[in-house]
């Protein structure tokens, strides 16, 4: 790492560079500069240095005829760029010294930056962590995605309810982006096809321009950088001009809109967005532009496509870019004259695919009729791929038409053409040489359930790649207090690049002095969060209370409602004197609900209603506080993760593919209370079963309960504490102004089957929370276990994940 201890002359020099830049960028006089002005000019300094690194990296890769990895993702949840850029450039400490009295501090300046929130949650943040690791490991790598005008909505809370506000994250332009005026590709839609044997001529009805905007992704401990290239849709120039010339402004505007809306807004990850035509256009738009770009680069370097699979690997982040399989075939066969069989051989060696969910309702399918209309050439390609695949299946399993029906790329519906659908996951599996899940459990379940037939057909294709997170953003930058302590104790800054070195911390768990320092770092982080909560929500949190944190998208399977049931149970027990020895707790929630997801929004409202009752009760105020921190996103997470004592990872076993928040919290010294789900299991294996609170039914038990017919009413009738908690929700105790407000929540549990088995896990959850209290009341033991959590997190670095992808999936070497 090159963040040298700064010397005063460096910071003087940086200061004058910043002030000099100020004139050219914001035309402001230094003495009148606002924080935003300082942010703008500092970002220009960083931008120029990143640009230099970018040019050199590209020159190197071209000169070395490097094999490249292309990561295709509809989402990149980047967050702020400044702190990460300064760290990577080795400028953080110098910049810290260059700011401050009489002006604002570096941290105040950094806070001017809006988050780049071009993603919904875990999948998008994973893509961002992977870019960081790919650059750091020196992999010639490009991310490709969409430059949404509006990314994730901003969440505010009005009377306890979520309100969404569109957020234009770049007003005009971002200081971090490089618009590439000469990089654009035409993406076509609709029309008809004319066949010429193996290939076809596509007479498209419409076209749109994809314009490239590049973001430099700095590597850490290396001068190499990666590129995130995002595409913005623009109306084709000639159409625009045509309308303009006839003076028909209205028509010009309509045309512009019709095309430019393609990159307008990020789709939510809820089922209501499934099947929307604009989403399909968005997927094809960015995939086609990216593949054209990739082929153009390859052709300019080699003048042939025969060596394509030797020189490129393309990764599909879930099925969202799945149409790429058909598009690469189209480009190679129709546009570049390659024989179908050769193109298919290349295709399978080039693509790999990650699955992020087992839930059947979340598996992407598109109506055949829709693809036919929007992408007439691609539906033919998909049918041909399917025919050849089925022929292959029948050669191995002659006559097994049941198997054929199950694995076919086309779901036949009931035989009516209008109901036929393309199964995008099947297209990905058939078109790739590697398929992976994101935790060991998830990968195992994947081959045992949704992809069992494919795993039998192609056993060598299926792998596990347990997710990871970048230790640079999630520890070094988010938690300077703990980082300084680690540097001191480990005698090195190396853990930032070799997270396994945290294992050397284990002996320090028994060192009283270290435990005290560890506690002090945590307390500082809790104070920082408490100050934020006081400022934003006017709620006082006791920094010595146990910070119990559940932060993630609000979804029924993640079971925030189970957490609420525990809070109510605790409140009731405190009131009736049966609580026993409890540790003072601050229960902290954060997360967004998809705007059309009624149940999730009800849960947010319930949390607020419970909070207002509990927080204002003088009988319990010192022992229990509940807060909901609005607008959860990368930057809010950077504040919360370091301050947590307890990490809630309580999804129904078998539903959370991996989770990555679980890793961020544990890495920052929180203990986990969690189910045997996703990566929780591997976290247990690495931190030690004594240092984590695992509870509830495992996947086998969940299956057995469901098979026997889950009876939520039995749990309700036989557990008085549970009954009391549920009745309080249902009776309007927390919503006295509107007593029926939570009937739907109550009914979903008692009368509509409690699909996620909250009631089956409730008793063990509450009992386990009691053990959490007992441990927190033994601070030495708590600190010891918290330290052992940090020490065990080495394997959860995204660097480890990316090394595994590089060797098993992409066949590329790393630094
Ligand atoms: C699909 C079709 C139409 C519109 C939207 C979507 C869509 C968009 C986003 C579907 C799903 C997503 C996001 C999924 C996601 O974030 N999954 C999470 O991925 C993480 C990284 O692997 C895992 O850790 C989480 O367990 C998983 O839930």
PDB file of C-alpha atoms in Angstrom, residues 531-629:
ATOM      1  CA  UNK A 531     -24.508  11.565  16.729  1.00  0.00           C
ATOM      2  CA  UNK A 532     -25.859  10.964  13.241  1.00  0.00           C
ATOM      3  CA  UNK A 533     -29.087   9.506  14.636  1.00  0.00           C
ATOM      4  CA  UNK A 534     -29.456  12.418  17.045  1.00  0.00           C
ATOM      5  CA  UNK A 535     -28.919  14.905  14.235  1.00  0.00           C
ATOM      6  CA  UNK A 536     -31.150  13.218  11.662  1.00  0.00           C
ATOM      7  CA  UNK A 537     -33.904  11.675  13.810  1.00  0.00           C
ATOM      8  CA  UNK A 538     -33.666  13.488  17.092  1.00  0.00           C
ATOM      9  CA  UNK A 539     -33.421  10.161  18.938  1.00  0.00           C
ATOM     10  CA  UNK A 540     -30.756   9.672  21.620  1.00  0.00           C
ATOM     11  CA  UNK A 541     -29.007   6.332  21.577  1.00  0.00           C
ATOM     12  CA  UNK A 542     -26.982   5.171  24.550  1.00  0.00           C
ATOM     13  CA  UNK A 543     -23.537   4.363  23.126  1.00  0.00           C
ATOM     14  CA  UNK A 544     -23.032   1.754  25.840  1.00  0.00           C
ATOM     15  CA  UNK A 545     -26.163  -0.152  24.903  1.00  0.00           C
ATOM     16  CA  UNK A 546     -25.924  -3.174  22.629  1.00  0.00           C
ATOM     17  CA  UNK A 547     -26.288  -1.965  19.029  1.00  0.00           C
ATOM     18  CA  UNK A 548     -28.444  -4.640  17.431  1.00  0.00           C
ATOM     19  CA  UNK A 549     -28.427  -4.079  13.678  1.00  0.00           C
ATOM     20  CA  UNK A 550     -30.529  -5.363  10.801  1.00  0.00           C
ATOM     21  CA  UNK A 551     -29.718  -3.455   7.618  1.00  0.00           C
ATOM     22  CA  UNK A 552     -30.691  -4.760   4.187  1.00  0.00           C
ATOM     23  CA  UNK A 553     -33.525  -4.564   1.647  1.00  0.00           C
ATOM     24  CA  UNK A 554     -36.900  -5.081   3.324  1.00  0.00           C
ATOM     25  CA  UNK A 555     -38.240  -8.429   2.160  1.00  0.00           C
ATOM     26  CA  UNK A 556     -40.462 -11.039   3.739  1.00  0.00           C
ATOM     27  CA  UNK A 557     -37.846 -13.772   3.361  1.00  0.00           C
ATOM     28  CA  UNK A 558     -35.288 -11.681   5.253  1.00  0.00           C
ATOM     29  CA  UNK A 559     -37.751 -11.612   8.149  1.00  0.00           C
ATOM     30  CA  UNK A 560     -37.391  -8.118   9.591  1.00  0.00           C
ATOM     31  CA  UNK A 561     -40.802  -8.976  11.058  1.00  0.00           C
ATOM     32  CA  UNK A 562     -39.269 -11.741  13.186  1.00  0.00           C
ATOM     33  CA  UNK A 563     -36.914  -9.130  14.603  1.00  0.00           C
ATOM     34  CA  UNK A 564     -39.927  -6.891  15.369  1.00  0.00           C
ATOM     35  CA  UNK A 565     -41.651  -9.803  17.117  1.00  0.00           C
ATOM     36  CA  UNK A 566     -38.594 -10.133  19.344  1.00  0.00           C
ATOM     37  CA  UNK A 567     -38.588  -6.395  20.093  1.00  0.00           C
ATOM     38  CA  UNK A 568     -42.243  -6.526  21.120  1.00  0.00           C
ATOM     39  CA  UNK A 569     -41.635  -9.641  23.198  1.00  0.00           C
ATOM     40  CA  UNK A 570     -38.763  -7.922  24.977  1.00  0.00           C
ATOM     41  CA  UNK A 571     -40.856  -4.832  25.591  1.00  0.00           C
ATOM     42  CA  UNK A 572     -43.681  -6.931  27.036  1.00  0.00           C
ATOM     43  CA  UNK A 573     -41.281  -8.845  29.263  1.00  0.00           C
ATOM     44  CA  UNK A 574     -39.728  -5.611  30.547  1.00  0.00           C
ATOM     45  CA  UNK A 575     -43.174  -4.323  31.416  1.00  0.00           C
ATOM     46  CA  UNK A 576     -44.358  -7.434  33.222  1.00  0.00           C
ATOM     47  CA  UNK A 577     -41.056  -7.957  35.011  1.00  0.00           C
ATOM     48  CA  UNK A 578     -40.163 -11.294  33.423  1.00  0.00           C
ATOM     49  CA  UNK A 579     -37.277 -10.063  31.322  1.00  0.00           C
ATOM     50  CA  UNK A 580     -34.570 -11.153  33.746  1.00  0.00           C
ATOM     51  CA  UNK A 581     -31.063  -9.745  33.296  1.00  0.00           C
ATOM     52  CA  UNK A 582     -31.156  -7.759  30.096  1.00  0.00           C
ATOM     53  CA  UNK A 583     -28.527  -5.677  28.444  1.00  0.00           C
ATOM     54  CA  UNK A 584     -29.684  -2.228  27.354  1.00  0.00           C
ATOM     55  CA  UNK A 585     -30.331  -2.472  23.613  1.00  0.00           C
ATOM     56  CA  UNK A 586     -30.680  -0.194  20.662  1.00  0.00           C
ATOM     57  CA  UNK A 587     -32.378  -2.056  17.864  1.00  0.00           C
ATOM     58  CA  UNK A 588     -31.410  -0.442  14.586  1.00  0.00           C
ATOM     59  CA  UNK A 589     -33.136  -1.072  11.273  1.00  0.00           C
ATOM     60  CA  UNK A 590     -32.447   0.327   7.838  1.00  0.00           C
ATOM     61  CA  UNK A 591     -33.475  -0.693   4.346  1.00  0.00           C
ATOM     62  CA  UNK A 592     -35.626   0.148   1.377  1.00  0.00           C
ATOM     63  CA  UNK A 593     -38.835  -1.557   0.288  1.00  0.00           C
ATOM     64  CA  UNK A 594     -39.619  -1.860  -3.410  1.00  0.00           C
ATOM     65  CA  UNK A 595     -42.195   0.850  -4.065  1.00  0.00           C
ATOM     66  CA  UNK A 596     -44.946  -1.595  -5.002  1.00  0.00           C
ATOM     67  CA  UNK A 597     -44.205  -4.154  -2.276  1.00  0.00           C
ATOM     68  CA  UNK A 598     -47.092  -3.640   0.127  1.00  0.00           C
ATOM     69  CA  UNK A 599     -46.011  -6.071   2.861  1.00  0.00           C
ATOM     70  CA  UNK A 600     -42.476  -4.666   2.972  1.00  0.00           C
ATOM     71  CA  UNK A 601     -43.848  -1.144   3.332  1.00  0.00           C
ATOM     72  CA  UNK A 602     -46.148  -2.289   6.106  1.00  0.00           C
ATOM     73  CA  UNK A 603     -43.133  -3.680   7.953  1.00  0.00           C
ATOM     74  CA  UNK A 604     -41.395  -0.302   7.739  1.00  0.00           C
ATOM     75  CA  UNK A 605     -44.510   1.359   9.118  1.00  0.00           C
ATOM     76  CA  UNK A 606     -44.798  -1.186  11.915  1.00  0.00           C
ATOM     77  CA  UNK A 607     -41.171  -0.620  12.927  1.00  0.00           C
ATOM     78  CA  UNK A 608     -41.940   3.098  13.240  1.00  0.00           C
ATOM     79  CA  UNK A 609     -45.125   2.511  15.187  1.00  0.00           C
ATOM     80  CA  UNK A 610     -43.392   0.115  17.577  1.00  0.00           C
ATOM     81  CA  UNK A 611     -40.502   2.567  17.933  1.00  0.00           C
ATOM     82  CA  UNK A 612     -42.777   5.426  18.879  1.00  0.00           C
ATOM     83  CA  UNK A 613     -44.487   3.396  21.617  1.00  0.00           C
ATOM     84  CA  UNK A 614     -41.319   1.813  22.979  1.00  0.00           C
ATOM     85  CA  UNK A 615     -39.058   4.863  22.791  1.00  0.00           C
ATOM     86  CA  UNK A 616     -41.457   7.082  24.665  1.00  0.00           C
ATOM     87  CA  UNK A 617     -42.205   4.677  27.506  1.00  0.00           C
ATOM     88  CA  UNK A 618     -40.315   5.885  30.592  1.00  0.00           C
ATOM     89  CA  UNK A 619     -40.512   2.395  32.109  1.00  0.00           C
ATOM     90  CA  UNK A 620     -38.365   0.865  29.388  1.00  0.00           C
ATOM     91  CA  UNK A 621     -36.571   3.834  27.884  1.00  0.00           C
ATOM     92  CA  UNK A 622     -33.204   3.027  29.405  1.00  0.00           C
ATOM     93  CA  UNK A 623     -33.310  -0.598  28.334  1.00  0.00           C
ATOM     94  CA  UNK A 624     -34.815  -0.559  24.868  1.00  0.00           C
ATOM     95  CA  UNK A 625     -34.698   1.866  21.973  1.00  0.00           C
ATOM     96  CA  UNK A 626     -35.752   1.253  18.372  1.00  0.00           C
ATOM     97  CA  UNK A 627     -34.647   3.304  15.381  1.00  0.00           C
ATOM     98  CA  UNK A 628     -35.154   3.126  11.667  1.00  0.00           C
ATOM     99  CA  UNK A 629     -32.385   4.946   9.805  1.00  0.00           C
TER     100      UNK A 629
END
